[in-house]
Amino acid sequence: MNSVLLATAARLFKPLLLLVSVFVLLRGHDEPGGGFVGGLLGASAYALDAVTRNTGSARRKLPLAPHVLLGAGLLMAAASGLPALLQGEPFLTAQRYEAALPFALQITLSTVLLFDAGVYVVVMGAALLIMFTLGEEQI
Amino acid sequence: MLHQVRLALPILIPLFTAVFCLLGWRSLRLQRAAGVAGSFLLLAAGLELLRSVSQDGIQVLHIAGWPARYGIVLVADLFSAMMVVLAGVLGAAISVYSVGDLNARHEIFGYHPLSHVMLMGVCGAFLTGDIFNLYVWFEVTLIASFVLLALGGTRGQIEGALKYVTLNLAASSLFLTAAGLLYSAAGTLNLAALAEALRGPDTPAGLATVLSMLLLVAFGTKAALFPLFFWLPASYHTPPVPVSALFAGLLTKVGVYALIRVFTLLFVTETAFTHNLLLVLAGLTMVTGVLGAVTQNEIRRILAFHSVSQVGYMIMGLGLLTPLALAGSVFFMVHHSIVKSNLFLVGGIAQRLGGSFELKRLGGLYSAYPALAMLFLVPALSLAGLPPFGGFFAKLVLIKAGLEAENFWIVGVSLMVSIVTLLSMTKIWAEAFWKPRPEGRAPGRGGVSSRLWIPAALLAVMTVVMGGASQGFFDLSLRAAEQLTDPSSYVRAVQGSEP
């Protein structure tokens, strides 16, 4: 699509969409949101690029190939079940870790977040893989 | 630490294997290495699971420590563990074979990750203790096998894959409907809790039987039971040989496994109706399958129709519902997976050496390649049920069980079908191996890599061992069958381990 308006808007929207997608992922920890929605939002950032220019340009800007994203996300999700084993608890039992940050800030990290981040990456990889493949289909 | 993950390992190993294949998408060498290593690890995990179940009884894992009502449960009794070992054996043999057989065009589009996703689905279905999760694993298997079937994208493949996926999706929707109705009737989807609820006074017996029929149609389609078997002969001969071998060994077994699980654990109240119906369907499946096979002249089509016919034997044991009969079913399932995969692998080698799968274009293989002829003879005779191979003992147990139950007609049918099976194996033998090479047919590509020979030979050795050590296999099957006919042990194991 050759539209100056869309191209300009896309340039502004892309970082915004990526930022919002991460926000939605983290928000999903306790409130509506999560990896699935976040992943779709993240994929839409690159989809916008593919629509305004072409899929090749979107592919180049993606730091990892969609297949690798799929694999990495699955790896994160599956690996999030393993720390429980070190505690002698059943596979996938949630683990929490308190971490102290500078300026007396406290943050709680959990394996659930790693699982959800894995979902984020899988959804993003799968959505982009489907879209790129369809976009490059020779008719 | 191991006991917290042992039951999940047969699901996790294929998952991690698929992940490494995806991460190494650009390197076929890495994908092959991961594929082969993963399937041998799966075999090891299966054997370890079988050892622990055989030693300590039924094993239960409550994933993430949630009680069965809310969480996901994995349960392994001897039957499940044997099936997981079987998946490992076939996975290992076929992964080695596929490295030597597939062309890069199939591998580049994801044969290795997909075959492991399928193995993950199959193992998940064998291990789950929850009927909704069974549905999920069925879908995982279905999607992966659909893509495997279409891989390569020839016209015949797409046609076969469409038939396969359409009929199986219809079956899945019936399954989902039945699961929803079960939940509304019993308030749970956990198999152990369902087993108790369906026996209790709150559930009308008629309702349970209606639900069992819905599940019979759903699982019967996936198991290629009469009259919903036609997707199988329409699709099994189209994909590359390793994919056919994997499907023939494992796909229908998941359906048969589900049938055996629900018709021993859940629906055992109105057996006069349900199990006699199963027996009739078993007989019809045997006969139609074998008659279909007789009319075919292409090796893979013949084998596909025999797969249908053999499913009848597995369901025959379930229909009789005695420990001996179920032992026969379990023994037969293990035997059939190995033998049928083996026949597909041997057929693939024959195609490479003789240049075709069509019987009328083949010939002279016996004089040119006597080793291949022997390799075909072992599984073929075992499939037909001739001593001293495993197939003979599997059928012997089933027939003995049928005679003990005084169900003479099914015994008669199964014996007749065995003879016709032998006839159709003889046809392949006479046409492809015995008769001289047809005039004007150039020989095939010649040399075949040892990666094709070794897995086929090892599976043939296993068939011989199953015959020689049949007592050991029978004892194990009988113990598995005794667990199946005593649902309370399953229920106790799940409820006794609540976190």
XYZ file of C-alpha atoms in Angstrom:
638
model
C 0.000 0.000 0.000
C 1.469 3.366 -0.941
C 0.098 5.896 1.479
C 2.216 8.621 3.014
C -0.214 9.051 5.888
C -0.151 5.394 6.810
C 3.614 5.128 6.441
C 4.155 8.116 8.732
C 1.655 6.852 11.278
C 3.187 3.370 11.165
C 6.604 4.753 12.020
C 5.153 6.382 15.116
C 2.879 3.527 16.069
C 5.370 0.688 15.857
C 7.386 1.490 19.026
C 4.148 2.440 20.775
C 2.526 -0.891 19.915
C 5.572 -2.825 21.081
C 5.610 -0.887 24.340
C 1.882 -1.455 24.915
C 2.275 -5.161 24.120
C 4.891 -5.553 26.846
C 2.701 -3.543 29.232
C -0.254 -5.856 28.500
C 1.976 -8.898 29.039
C 3.126 -7.652 32.462
C -0.344 -6.446 33.449
C -1.666 -9.933 32.711
C 0.137 -11.132 35.798
C -2.672 -9.959 38.081
C -5.227 -8.276 35.845
C -6.780 -8.871 32.406
C -4.109 -9.150 29.732
C -1.318 -11.628 29.336
C 0.989 -13.288 26.875
C -1.584 -14.126 24.229
C -3.002 -10.625 23.824
C 0.424 -9.109 24.246
C 1.875 -11.366 21.563
C -0.858 -10.397 19.116
C -0.262 -6.690 19.788
C 3.465 -7.215 19.319
C 2.861 -9.022 16.041
C 0.592 -6.203 14.850
C 3.522 -3.770 15.175
C 5.381 -5.729 12.501
C 2.185 -6.397 10.569
C 1.767 -2.642 10.155
C 5.213 -2.506 8.616
C 4.384 -5.387 6.279
C 1.188 -3.645 5.159
C 2.731 -0.223 4.566
C 5.903 -1.447 2.851
C 6.226 -5.181 2.198
C 6.783 -8.419 4.086
C 10.473 -8.428 3.209
C 10.995 -5.166 5.053
C 9.061 -6.453 8.068
C 11.093 -9.671 8.067
C 14.356 -7.732 8.033
C 13.319 -5.598 10.988
C 12.325 -8.614 13.080
C 15.344 -9.413 15.271
C 14.721 -13.199 15.039
C 13.130 -15.279 12.273
C 9.519 -16.330 13.058
C 10.518 -20.018 13.308
C 13.171 -19.165 15.849
C 10.647 -17.062 17.793
C 8.324 -20.088 17.922
C 11.107 -22.302 19.210
C 12.376 -19.756 21.716
C 8.907 -19.136 23.117
C 8.191 -22.826 23.536
C 11.568 -23.230 25.184
C 10.805 -20.438 27.682
C 7.361 -21.841 28.499
C 8.596 -25.398 28.937
C 11.663 -24.325 30.910
C 9.456 -22.406 33.357
C 8.326 -25.770 34.720
C 11.798 -26.930 35.594
C 12.761 -24.748 38.638
C 9.990 -26.488 40.610
C 11.890 -29.755 40.279
C 14.890 -28.290 42.107
C 12.567 -27.645 45.064
C 11.285 -31.222 44.867
C 7.838 -30.032 43.789
C 5.756 -31.319 40.845
C 6.602 -30.073 37.359
C 5.284 -26.546 36.588
C 4.628 -25.600 40.245
C 4.954 -21.807 40.395
C 8.099 -20.428 42.019
C 8.525 -16.845 43.310
C 11.754 -14.962 43.784
C 12.035 -11.643 45.635
C 14.603 -9.356 44.113
C 15.828 -6.110 45.628
C 16.424 -3.266 43.223
C 18.387 -0.085 43.888
C 16.511 2.824 45.575
C 14.889 0.346 48.009
C 12.532 -1.036 45.349
C 11.242 -4.578 45.662
C 10.228 -6.738 42.734
C 8.739 -10.230 42.703
C 9.718 -12.452 39.808
C 7.967 -15.740 39.189
C 8.167 -18.665 36.806
C 4.588 -17.852 35.786
C 5.897 -14.671 34.194
C 8.472 -16.684 32.259
C 5.701 -18.984 31.047
C 3.577 -16.035 29.965
C 6.522 -14.406 28.252
C 6.989 -17.693 26.406
C 3.352 -17.535 25.288
C 3.972 -13.930 24.142
C 6.893 -14.988 21.976
C 5.107 -18.084 20.577
C 2.004 -16.107 19.628
C 4.085 -13.383 18.043
C 6.131 -15.947 16.093
C 3.103 -17.930 14.959
C 1.063 -14.873 13.932
C 3.949 -13.400 11.964
C 4.813 -16.741 10.371
C 1.258 -17.147 9.107
C 1.078 -13.554 7.920
C 4.418 -13.502 6.145
C 3.702 -16.830 4.442
C 0.299 -15.668 3.218
C 1.739 -12.309 2.158
C 4.444 -13.955 0.076
C 2.130 -16.511 -1.532
C 2.486 -16.626 -5.295
C -0.958 -16.617 -6.860
C 13.300 -35.152 41.724
C 12.736 -37.753 39.026
C 9.362 -38.835 40.376
C 8.054 -35.275 40.036
C 8.673 -35.287 36.307
C 8.889 -38.933 35.206
C 5.333 -38.954 33.892
C 5.793 -35.665 32.087
C 9.046 -36.696 30.406
C 7.441 -38.557 27.459
C 5.633 -35.268 26.687
C 8.525 -32.936 27.479
C 11.216 -34.773 25.508
C 9.396 -34.516 22.154
C 8.494 -30.909 23.015
C 12.118 -29.946 23.663
C 13.169 -31.880 20.557
C 10.688 -29.927 18.449
C 11.974 -26.706 20.045
C 15.576 -27.483 19.142
C 14.498 -28.371 15.603
C 12.744 -24.999 15.340
C 15.731 -23.118 16.743
C 17.942 -24.877 14.205
C 15.496 -24.271 11.351
C 18.246 -23.372 8.882
C 20.443 -26.400 9.553
C 19.102 -29.764 8.415
C 22.056 -31.496 10.026
C 21.119 -30.099 13.428
C 17.435 -30.978 12.940
C 18.311 -34.567 12.048
C 20.636 -34.928 15.028
C 18.017 -33.484 17.382
C 15.306 -35.685 15.847
C 17.218 -38.920 16.266
C 18.548 -38.057 19.745
C 15.084 -36.977 20.895
C 13.399 -40.177 19.839
C 15.993 -42.349 21.549
C 15.604 -40.257 24.716
C 11.836 -40.771 24.443
C 12.400 -44.519 24.245
C 14.612 -44.353 27.352
C 12.007 -42.307 29.237
C 9.320 -44.791 28.217
C 11.348 -47.754 29.445
C 12.057 -45.996 32.741
C 8.328 -45.272 33.114
C 7.447 -48.898 32.367
C 10.014 -50.079 34.910
C 8.648 -47.855 37.653
C 4.981 -48.657 36.885
C 5.742 -52.350 36.763
C 7.542 -52.108 40.120
C 5.454 -49.625 42.102
C 2.013 -49.825 40.486
C -0.008 -47.043 38.858
C 1.792 -43.678 38.875
C 0.068 -40.311 39.122
C 1.462 -36.801 38.660
C -0.588 -33.751 39.610
C 0.935 -31.067 37.407
C 1.923 -27.958 39.402
C 0.551 -29.593 42.527
C -3.108 -28.752 41.838
C -5.650 -31.315 43.068
C -7.336 -33.403 40.367
C -10.578 -31.396 40.488
C -8.906 -28.206 39.263
C -5.651 -29.273 37.731
C -4.177 -31.500 35.088
C -3.383 -35.086 36.044
C -1.093 -37.501 34.285
C -1.695 -41.166 35.045
C 0.335 -44.141 33.878
C -0.806 -47.688 34.358
C 0.937 -50.598 32.642
C -1.139 -50.189 29.480
C -0.230 -46.491 29.140
C 3.419 -47.168 29.887
C 3.588 -49.960 27.292
C 2.065 -47.655 24.690
C 4.614 -44.935 25.507
C 7.450 -47.434 25.084
C 5.915 -48.411 21.763
C 5.863 -44.762 20.672
C 9.535 -44.557 21.628
C 10.474 -47.710 19.693
C 8.698 -46.576 16.532
C 9.921 -42.996 16.927
C 13.517 -44.179 17.183
C 13.324 -46.618 14.261
C 11.535 -44.183 11.983
C 13.722 -41.192 12.830
C 16.801 -43.149 11.726
C 15.015 -44.370 8.599
C 13.795 -40.891 7.698
C 17.330 -39.478 7.774
C 18.248 -41.906 5.009
C 14.982 -41.770 3.093
C 13.474 -38.298 3.021
C 14.542 -35.794 0.456
C 15.506 -32.327 1.625
C 12.258 -30.887 0.250
C 10.283 -32.652 2.959
C 12.793 -32.018 5.682
C 13.108 -28.322 4.978
C 9.402 -27.772 5.572
C 9.595 -29.184 9.060
C 9.333 -32.962 9.016
C 11.510 -33.292 12.120
C 9.752 -30.802 14.436
C 6.327 -31.967 13.241
C 7.001 -35.646 13.768
C 8.028 -34.857 17.340
C 4.980 -32.685 17.942
C 2.953 -35.677 16.791
C 4.851 -37.981 19.166
C 4.168 -35.474 21.947
C 0.445 -35.571 21.161
C 0.405 -39.358 21.059
C 2.270 -39.716 24.368
C 0.081 -37.043 25.941
C -3.042 -38.957 24.928
C -1.602 -42.145 26.424
C -0.741 -40.454 29.727
C -3.538 -38.021 30.456
C -5.968 -38.766 33.260
C -8.567 -36.269 32.153
C -10.981 -36.539 29.268
C -10.734 -32.918 28.219
C -6.977 -33.148 28.051
C -7.407 -36.273 25.979
C -9.299 -34.072 23.526
C -6.481 -31.520 23.534
C -3.853 -34.199 22.842
C -6.022 -35.597 20.057
C -6.046 -32.168 18.455
C -2.277 -31.771 18.842
C -1.832 -35.128 17.117
C -4.384 -34.285 14.441
C -2.875 -30.928 13.464
C 0.678 -32.280 13.392
C -0.321 -35.344 11.389
C -2.366 -33.229 8.978
C 0.667 -31.160 8.086
C 2.895 -34.257 7.905
C 0.411 -35.829 5.515
C 0.363 -32.793 3.248
C 4.135 -32.248 3.395
C 5.430 -32.141 -0.150
C 2.107 -30.988 -1.512
C 1.430 -33.426 -4.348
C -2.137 -33.642 -5.603
C -2.786 -37.061 -4.073
C -1.430 -35.928 -0.726
C -3.647 -32.861 -0.504
C -6.676 -34.968 -1.428
C -5.843 -37.603 1.206
C -5.044 -34.968 3.818
C -8.345 -33.151 3.248
C -10.371 -36.335 3.684
C -8.368 -37.182 6.751
C -8.724 -33.826 8.439
C -12.398 -33.330 7.566
C -13.530 -36.634 8.988
C -11.279 -36.327 12.020
C -12.471 -32.799 12.799
C -16.054 -34.050 12.644
C -15.087 -36.797 15.084
C -13.378 -34.251 17.324
C -16.482 -32.090 17.491
C -18.527 -35.124 18.546
C -15.894 -35.876 21.158
C -16.092 -32.310 22.466
C -19.886 -32.510 22.609
C -19.672 -35.743 24.556
C -17.127 -34.214 26.935
C -19.434 -31.250 27.552
C -22.398 -33.532 28.245
C -20.277 -35.672 30.552
C -19.290 -32.569 32.479
C -22.892 -31.487 32.864
C -23.891 -34.985 33.970
C -21.064 -35.713 36.377
C -19.565 -32.313 37.224
C -16.037 -33.440 36.495
C -13.858 -34.436 33.584
C -11.232 -36.289 35.561
C -11.354 -39.924 34.446
C -11.079 -41.354 37.947
C -13.812 -39.098 39.316
C -15.965 -39.808 36.246
C -15.578 -43.536 36.796
C -17.030 -43.126 40.274
C -19.762 -40.684 39.256
C -21.027 -42.821 36.373
C -21.328 -45.851 38.639
C -23.105 -43.825 41.326
C -26.884 -43.619 41.710
C -27.065 -39.986 40.526
C -26.367 -40.786 36.883
C -29.085 -42.600 34.968
C -27.594 -45.645 33.267
C -29.248 -44.701 29.971
C -27.462 -41.354 29.906
C -24.083 -42.996 30.373
C -24.818 -45.359 27.491
C -25.857 -42.521 25.179
C -22.656 -40.659 26.004
C -20.648 -43.813 25.451
C -22.118 -44.091 21.950
C -21.094 -40.497 21.143
C -17.562 -41.322 22.254
C -17.676 -44.589 20.317
C -18.341 -42.690 17.087
C -15.633 -40.140 17.860
C -12.926 -42.613 18.860
C -14.121 -45.172 16.308
C -13.413 -42.674 13.521
C -9.908 -42.078 14.845
C -9.315 -45.794 15.306
C -10.594 -46.514 11.749
C -13.381 -48.742 13.034
C -16.185 -49.881 10.714
C -18.040 -47.971 9.193
C -15.943 -44.804 9.596
C -12.595 -46.152 8.420
C -12.539 -44.790 4.880
C -10.219 -41.865 5.607
C -7.411 -44.320 6.308
C -7.104 -46.121 2.965
C -7.641 -42.754 1.271
C -4.649 -41.142 2.923
C -2.048 -43.625 4.189
C -0.486 -44.387 0.811
C 0.132 -40.755 -0.163
C 2.885 -39.340 2.108
C 6.597 -40.270 2.166
C 7.320 -43.740 3.584
C 8.512 -42.680 7.079
C 5.316 -40.674 7.582
C 3.168 -43.635 6.474
C 5.087 -45.906 8.833
C 4.662 -43.514 11.743
C 0.919 -43.176 11.071
C 0.376 -46.911 10.605
C 2.182 -47.625 13.846
C 0.705 -44.968 16.101
C -2.247 -42.941 14.807
C -5.010 -45.532 14.928
C -3.552 -46.851 18.200
C -4.453 -43.566 19.878
C -8.087 -44.122 18.922
C -7.985 -47.753 20.042
C -6.289 -46.708 23.274
C -9.038 -44.170 23.976
C -11.734 -46.766 23.251
C -10.126 -49.293 25.572
C -9.647 -46.647 28.271
C -13.228 -45.394 28.339
C -14.880 -48.770 27.779
C -12.959 -50.372 30.639
C -12.891 -47.442 33.062
C -16.102 -45.484 32.473
C -18.771 -47.414 30.586
C -18.947 -50.876 32.090
C -22.495 -50.782 33.430
C -24.489 -51.865 30.360
C -21.980 -54.211 28.804
C -24.665 -56.424 27.272
C -25.379 -53.591 24.855
C -22.140 -51.625 24.554
C -19.614 -54.427 24.460
C -21.650 -56.651 22.181
C -21.940 -53.727 19.801
C -18.152 -53.369 19.987
C -17.804 -57.056 19.112
C -20.060 -56.731 16.073
C -18.150 -53.650 14.908
C -14.881 -55.519 15.456
C -16.050 -58.389 13.245
C -17.277 -56.049 10.509
C -14.032 -54.052 10.642
C -11.947 -57.204 10.228
C -13.961 -58.427 7.248
C -14.329 -55.143 5.327
C -10.681 -54.240 5.864
C -9.342 -57.528 4.625
C -11.715 -57.639 1.641
C -10.565 -54.133 0.721
C -6.962 -55.289 0.907
C -7.564 -58.218 -1.436
C -8.760 -55.915 -4.212
C -5.694 -53.660 -4.100
C -2.539 -53.949 -6.190
C -0.310 -51.323 -4.628
C 1.845 -52.294 -1.637
C 0.983 -49.293 0.518
C -2.742 -49.523 -0.248
C -2.768 -53.209 0.666
C -1.013 -52.433 3.933
C -3.399 -49.557 4.691
C -6.460 -51.776 4.287
C -4.846 -54.396 6.509
C -4.407 -51.722 9.168
C -8.184 -51.323 9.189
C -8.687 -55.062 9.386
C -6.260 -55.452 12.298
C -8.007 -52.747 14.333
C -10.866 -55.230 14.468
C -8.739 -57.683 16.435
C -7.810 -55.043 19.003
C -11.457 -54.141 19.514
C -12.428 -57.823 19.617
C -10.508 -58.177 22.898
C -12.232 -55.078 24.270
C -15.641 -56.417 23.284
C -15.060 -59.682 25.130
C -13.945 -57.735 28.229
C -12.230 -60.543 30.116
C -8.674 -60.126 31.454
C -7.421 -62.694 28.952
C -9.161 -60.969 26.033
C -7.820 -57.533 27.015
C -4.351 -59.047 27.402
C -4.770 -60.264 23.822
C -5.765 -56.759 22.705
C -2.770 -55.149 24.398
C -0.387 -57.780 23.023
C -1.922 -57.388 19.584
C -1.609 -53.583 19.645
C 2.098 -53.762 20.486
C 2.682 -56.452 17.908
C 0.691 -54.752 15.177
C 2.405 -51.364 15.552
C 5.823 -52.891 15.166
C 4.896 -55.214 12.322
C 2.917 -52.681 10.313
C 5.559 -49.958 10.588
C 8.109 -52.568 9.606
C 6.123 -53.556 6.510
C 5.892 -49.922 5.416
C 9.641 -49.499 5.894
C 10.347 -52.690 3.923
C 7.900 -51.540 1.251
C 9.867 -48.298 1.019
C 13.112 -50.215 0.476
C 11.383 -52.413 -2.124
C 10.240 -49.279 -3.928
C 13.792 -47.925 -3.997
C 15.222 -51.187 -5.301
C 12.395 -52.172 -7.633
C 11.343 -48.703 -8.727
C 7.635 -48.834 -7.832
C 4.950 -49.591 -5.258
C 2.734 -51.163 -7.943
C 2.799 -54.949 -7.801
C 2.582 -55.398 -11.549
C 5.667 -53.268 -12.094
C 7.686 -55.061 -9.433
C 9.268 -58.474 -9.649
C 12.415 -60.481 -9.207
C 13.233 -58.958 -5.840
C 13.818 -62.365 -4.253
C 16.589 -63.422 -6.594
C 18.183 -59.975 -6.604
C 17.862 -59.131 -2.899
C 17.290 -62.241 -0.759
C 17.917 -60.245 2.432
C 15.026 -57.923 1.606
C 12.808 -60.938 0.953
C 13.570 -62.319 4.416
C 12.962 -58.897 5.910
C 9.521 -58.837 4.297
C 8.680 -62.404 5.201
C 9.070 -62.012 8.973
C 6.537 -59.193 9.518
C 4.247 -60.477 6.750
C 3.930 -63.938 8.266
C 3.589 -62.430 11.720
C 0.788 -60.159 10.483
C -1.042 -63.175 9.121
C -0.565 -64.892 12.473
C 1.808 -67.725 11.667
C 4.027 -69.254 14.339
C 6.670 -68.740 15.607
C 6.240 -64.957 15.379
C 4.573 -62.535 17.794
C 1.402 -62.265 15.741
C 0.606 -65.919 16.223
C 0.642 -65.648 20.011
C -1.350 -62.397 20.006
C -4.093 -64.025 17.935
C -3.877 -67.245 19.947
C -4.650 -65.332 23.147
C -7.586 -63.522 21.521
C -9.034 -66.725 20.105
C -8.619 -68.571 23.383
C -10.426 -65.712 25.130
C -13.193 -65.860 22.517
C -13.633 -69.597 22.997
C -13.715 -69.189 26.776
C -16.416 -66.547 26.438
C -18.249 -68.933 24.073
C -18.443 -66.265 21.408
C -17.830 -68.672 18.572
C -18.886 -66.469 15.672
C -16.223 -63.822 16.370
C -13.613 -66.571 16.702
C -14.709 -67.973 13.340
C -14.610 -64.541 11.706
C -11.163 -63.772 13.092
C -9.771 -67.106 11.853
C -11.234 -66.598 8.378
C -9.800 -63.086 8.221
C -6.378 -64.459 9.191
C -6.458 -66.806 6.223
C -7.395 -64.003 3.835
C -4.618 -61.873 5.355
C -2.162 -64.631 4.588
C -3.549 -64.760 1.063
C -2.945 -61.081 0.485
C 0.566 -61.243 1.991
C 1.230 -64.154 -0.382
C 0.086 -61.923 -3.222
C 2.730 -59.305 -2.409
C 5.283 -62.101 -2.038
C 4.399 -63.748 -5.324
C 4.180 -60.534 -7.311
C 7.001 -58.428 -5.949
C 9.492 -61.063 -4.893
C 8.823 -64.305 -6.735
C 7.804 -63.560 -10.292
C 10.539 -62.469 -12.733
C 11.112 -58.768 -13.271
C 8.595 -57.491 -15.847
C 9.944 -56.989 -19.372
C 11.279 -53.550 -20.076
C 11.301 -52.406 -16.429
C 14.631 -50.878 -15.530
C 15.815 -51.650 -11.990
C 15.351 -48.947 -9.375
C 17.922 -46.583 -8.015
C 20.053 -49.442 -6.729
C 22.033 -48.902 -3.549
C 20.082 -48.341 -0.348
C 21.737 -46.715 2.638
C 22.201 -48.706 5.826
C 20.039 -46.098 7.578
C 17.102 -47.745 5.841
C 18.173 -51.336 6.392
C 19.055 -51.151 10.084
C 15.707 -49.870 11.473
C 13.762 -52.327 9.308
C 15.989 -55.210 10.407
C 15.755 -54.249 14.085
C 11.951 -54.134 13.947
C 11.962 -57.583 12.311
C 14.222 -58.851 15.093
C 11.716 -57.469 17.614
C 8.929 -59.421 15.899
C 10.957 -62.604 16.226
C 11.780 -61.813 19.865
C 8.090 -61.218 20.582
C 7.483 -64.721 19.331
C 10.414 -66.303 21.151
C 9.848 -64.492 24.454
C 6.083 -64.508 24.048
C 5.591 -65.686 27.629
C 7.233 -62.532 28.983
C 5.193 -60.263 26.702
C 2.032 -62.160 27.528
C 2.622 -61.896 31.282
C 3.132 -58.148 30.980
C 0.000 -57.787 28.827
C -1.997 -59.872 31.280
C -0.908 -57.684 34.187
C -1.885 -54.609 32.170
C -5.249 -56.210 31.388
C -5.860 -57.036 35.047
C -5.334 -53.358 35.906
C -7.767 -52.433 33.131
C -10.493 -54.795 34.312
C -10.184 -53.480 37.859
C -11.060 -49.770 37.514
C -10.994 -49.277 41.273
C -7.189 -49.565 41.287
C -7.025 -46.637 38.847
C -9.458 -44.584 40.907
C -7.607 -45.359 44.150
C -4.264 -44.410 42.620
C -5.536 -40.996 41.490
C -7.460 -40.178 44.658
C -4.822 -41.562 46.987
C -2.208 -39.218 45.590
C -4.192 -35.960 45.934
C -1.806 -33.190 47.012
